[in-house]
C-alpha positions as a printed NumPy array, in Angstrom:
array([[  32.204,  -65.865,  163.842],
       [  28.892,  -65.247,  162.062],
       [  28.672,  -69.122,  161.303],
       [  29.188,  -71.862,  163.511],
       [  31.26 ,  -73.682,  160.757],
       [  31.754,  -77.123,  162.633],
       [  28.24 ,  -77.127,  162.79 ],
       [  27.049,  -76.397,  159.118],
       [  30.205,  -78.544,  158.165],
       [  28.247,  -81.352,  160.073],
       [  24.561,  -80.712,  158.874],
       [  25.993,  -79.947,  155.191],
       [  26.031,  -83.753,  154.117],
       [  22.811,  -84.392,  156.271],
       [  20.785,  -81.867,  154.626],
       [  21.368,  -82.396,  151.419],
       [  21.087,  -86.576,  152.043],
       [  17.439,  -85.633,  153.489],
       [  16.595,  -83.559,  150.604],
       [  17.686,  -86.078,  148.131],
       [  16.144,  -89.078,  149.823],
       [  12.711,  -86.953,  150.047],
       [  12.378,  -88.136,  146.286],
       [  11.213,  -91.357,  145.128],
       [  13.407,  -91.43 ,  142.188],
       [  16.571,  -90.383,  144.503],
       [  15.422,  -93.112,  147.122],
       [  15.465,  -95.799,  144.594],
       [  19.142,  -94.148,  143.382],
       [  20.799,  -94.025,  147.007],
       [  19.092,  -97.086,  148.2  ],
       [  21.629, -100.171,  149.035],
       [  23.436, -100.42 ,  145.658],
       [  24.343, -104.498,  146.446],
       [  20.797, -105.032,  145.812],
       [  19.91 , -102.412,  143.422],
       [  21.313, -104.21 ,  140.299],
       [  19.556, -107.503,  140.313],
       [  19.432, -109.614,  136.608],
       [  17.528, -112.705,  135.771],
       [  19.421, -115.178,  133.706],
       [  17.385, -117.359,  131.228],
       [  15.676, -119.723,  133.599],
       [  13.853, -116.469,  135.431],
       [  15.57 , -117.12 ,  138.69 ],
       [  17.426, -114.132,  140.388],
       [  21.443, -114.318,  140.355],
       [  23.464, -111.476,  142.244],
       [  25.048, -109.253,  140.308],
       [  28.65 , -108.999,  139.026],
       [  31.514, -106.923,  140.779],
       [  31.288, -104.689,  137.992],
       [  27.696, -104.17 ,  137.945],
       [  28.038, -103.662,  141.813],
       [  30.708, -101.057,  141.344],
       [  28.696,  -99.078,  138.556],
       [  25.538,  -99.114,  140.68 ],
       [  27.656,  -97.377,  143.624],
       [  29.155,  -95.033,  141.055],
       [  26.062,  -93.656,  139.29 ],
       [  24.197,  -92.735,  143.104],
       [  27.476,  -91.129,  144.073],
       [  28.246,  -89.41 ,  140.576],
       [  24.435,  -87.879,  141.003],
       [  25.186,  -86.835,  144.896],
       [  28.707,  -85.19 ,  143.458],
       [  26.653,  -83.401,  140.633],
       [  23.784,  -82.059,  143.217],
       [  26.901,  -80.642,  145.236],
       [  28.473,  -79.061,  142.33 ],
       [  25.404,  -77.412,  141.228],
       [  24.34 ,  -76.27 ,  144.516],
       [  27.693,  -74.4  ,  144.734],
       [  27.337,  -73.297,  140.954],
       [  24.525,  -71.379,  141.967],
       [  25.403,  -69.793,  145.037],
       [  28.807,  -68.902,  143.451],
       [  26.563,  -67.427,  140.018],
       [  24.532,  -64.893,  143.003],
       [  27.667,  -64.206,  144.486],
       [  29.172,  -62.993,  141.632],
       [  26.121,  -61.247,  140.32 ],
       [  25.609,  -59.143,  143.449],
       [  29.09 ,  -58.292,  144.286],
       [  29.955,  -57.383,  140.905],
       [  27.116,  -55.156,  140.558],
       [  27.922,  -53.708,  144.009],
       [  31.455,  -53.002,  142.948],
       [  30.309,  -51.967,  139.702],
       [  28.194,  -49.397,  141.037],
       [  30.593,  -47.763,  143.352],
       [  33.067,  -46.999,  140.698],
       [  32.655,  -43.906,  138.405],
       [  35.39 ,  -45.14 ,  135.765],
       [  34.521,  -46.427,  132.118],
       [  35.912,  -49.861,  133.083],
       [  34.656,  -53.425,  134.517],
       [  35.733,  -53.002,  137.996],
       [  33.053,  -55.871,  138.932],
       [  34.175,  -58.52 ,  136.895],
       [  38.014,  -57.758,  136.96 ],
       [  37.59 ,  -58.425,  141.025],
       [  35.402,  -61.056,  141.171],
       [  37.754,  -62.83 ,  138.991],
       [  41.003,  -61.792,  140.879],
       [  39.022,  -63.012,  144.291],
       [  38.07 ,  -65.983,  142.815],
       [  41.612,  -66.522,  141.533],
       [  42.495,  -66.62 ,  145.203],
       [  39.895,  -68.485,  146.605],
       [  40.477,  -71.09 ,  144.009],
       [  44.317,  -71.152,  144.898],
       [  43.177,  -71.335,  148.861],
       [  40.571,  -73.75 ,  148.393],
       [  42.813,  -75.921,  146.006],
       [  45.718,  -76.167,  148.715],
       [  43.304,  -76.577,  151.72 ],
       [  42.045,  -79.549,  149.721],
       [  45.473,  -81.048,  149.278],
       [  46.362,  -80.17 ,  153.409],
       [  43.218,  -82.337,  154.005],
       [  41.63 ,  -79.039,  155.462],
       [  38.556,  -79.487,  153.683],
       [  36.161,  -82.083,  155.427],
       [  35.329,  -84.468,  152.374],
       [  35.272,  -84.711,  148.376],
       [  31.717,  -83.139,  147.997],
       [  32.607,  -80.277,  150.048],
       [  36.067,  -79.535,  148.056],
       [  34.026,  -80.239,  144.841],
       [  31.06 ,  -77.83 ,  145.915],
       [  33.5  ,  -74.792,  146.633],
       [  35.997,  -75.268,  143.653],
       [  34.357,  -76.89 ,  140.691],
       [  30.762,  -75.174,  141.714],
       [  31.241,  -71.997,  143.943],
       [  34.337,  -70.608,  142.391],
       [  33.859,  -72.224,  139.146],
       [  30.198,  -70.195,  139.057],
       [  31.542,  -67.126,  141.13 ],
       [  34.259,  -66.56 ,  137.94 ],
       [  33.512,  -66.028,  134.655],
       [  35.764,  -66.093,  131.578],
       [  33.089,  -65.307,  129.344],
       [  32.025,  -62.089,  130.864],
       [  35.534,  -61.139,  130.691],
       [  35.909,  -61.844,  126.993],
       [  32.563,  -59.614,  126.064],
       [  33.762,  -56.853,  128.329],
       [  37.02 ,  -56.569,  126.789],
       [  35.704,  -56.781,  123.294],
       [  33.237,  -53.68 ,  124.764],
       [  36.038,  -52.022,  125.344],
       [  37.856,  -52.483,  122.197],
       [  34.585,  -51.699,  120.176],
       [  34.587,  -48.246,  121.791],
       [  38.425,  -47.603,  121.183],
       [  39.455,  -47.943,  124.92 ],
       [  42.391,  -50.042,  123.519],
       [  44.464,  -49.307,  126.973],
       [  41.875,  -49.933,  129.14 ],
       [  41.42 ,  -53.131,  127.327],
       [  45.39 ,  -54.372,  127.273],
       [  45.202,  -52.995,  131.103],
       [  42.4  ,  -55.356,  131.933],
       [  43.105,  -58.472,  129.92 ],
       [  46.984,  -58.234,  131.196],
       [  46.403,  -57.511,  134.804],
       [  43.126,  -60.021,  135.05 ],
       [  45.871,  -62.571,  133.688],
       [  49.258,  -61.505,  135.859],
       [  46.869,  -60.092,  139.066],
       [  44.745,  -63.884,  138.572],
       [  48.072,  -65.732,  138.678],
       [  49.356,  -63.737,  141.588],
       [  46.052,  -63.698,  143.336],
       [  46.155,  -67.986,  143.345],
       [  49.441,  -68.33 ,  144.059],
       [  48.734,  -66.342,  147.235],
       [  46.198,  -68.026,  148.39 ],
       [  48.335,  -71.282,  148.114],
       [  50.862,  -69.432,  150.273],
       [  48.373,  -68.101,  152.598],
       [  47.286,  -71.909,  153.297],
       [  50.861,  -73.272,  153.548],
       [  51.601,  -70.65 ,  156.212],
       [  48.799,  -71.879,  158.422],
       [  49.298,  -75.448,  157.794]])
């Protein structure tokens, strides 16, 4: 295999935590949440935070961490979409947005596969699941490019290609997601 996946999965949270903790702002956000929220009462003495304050002080850093994973996955997914769609589009000689079409179908397969894998607890943790599904797949597939290319096909009068593009994207996208789900079910 190209990568040693178990080692990479173990390093994933560690590397991002090191990156996050290297900043003073993030160090403050990720410090011990029980003591991060102290309020003063009217006599200027410190009292311990209420349960709801402790929960919100825990939730906010976790939200930041989750958002970081999603953003990282989205950036990688967007770059993968760009390079793969350009590669596929330059290898075809037909007037059809093959690159976006193929990337979206592959993304449908991946989201089906990853969602089902998460349901079977194959993915190691929630952050990694969100990194792959919301982040990577969200950045990898694109509805906005699909619609503008569809409108371009209609604008140049290529109605048959536009109909095929729209119909096959929806039908084959659903089929690809279903196949992804079935692959995980077969192997688990």
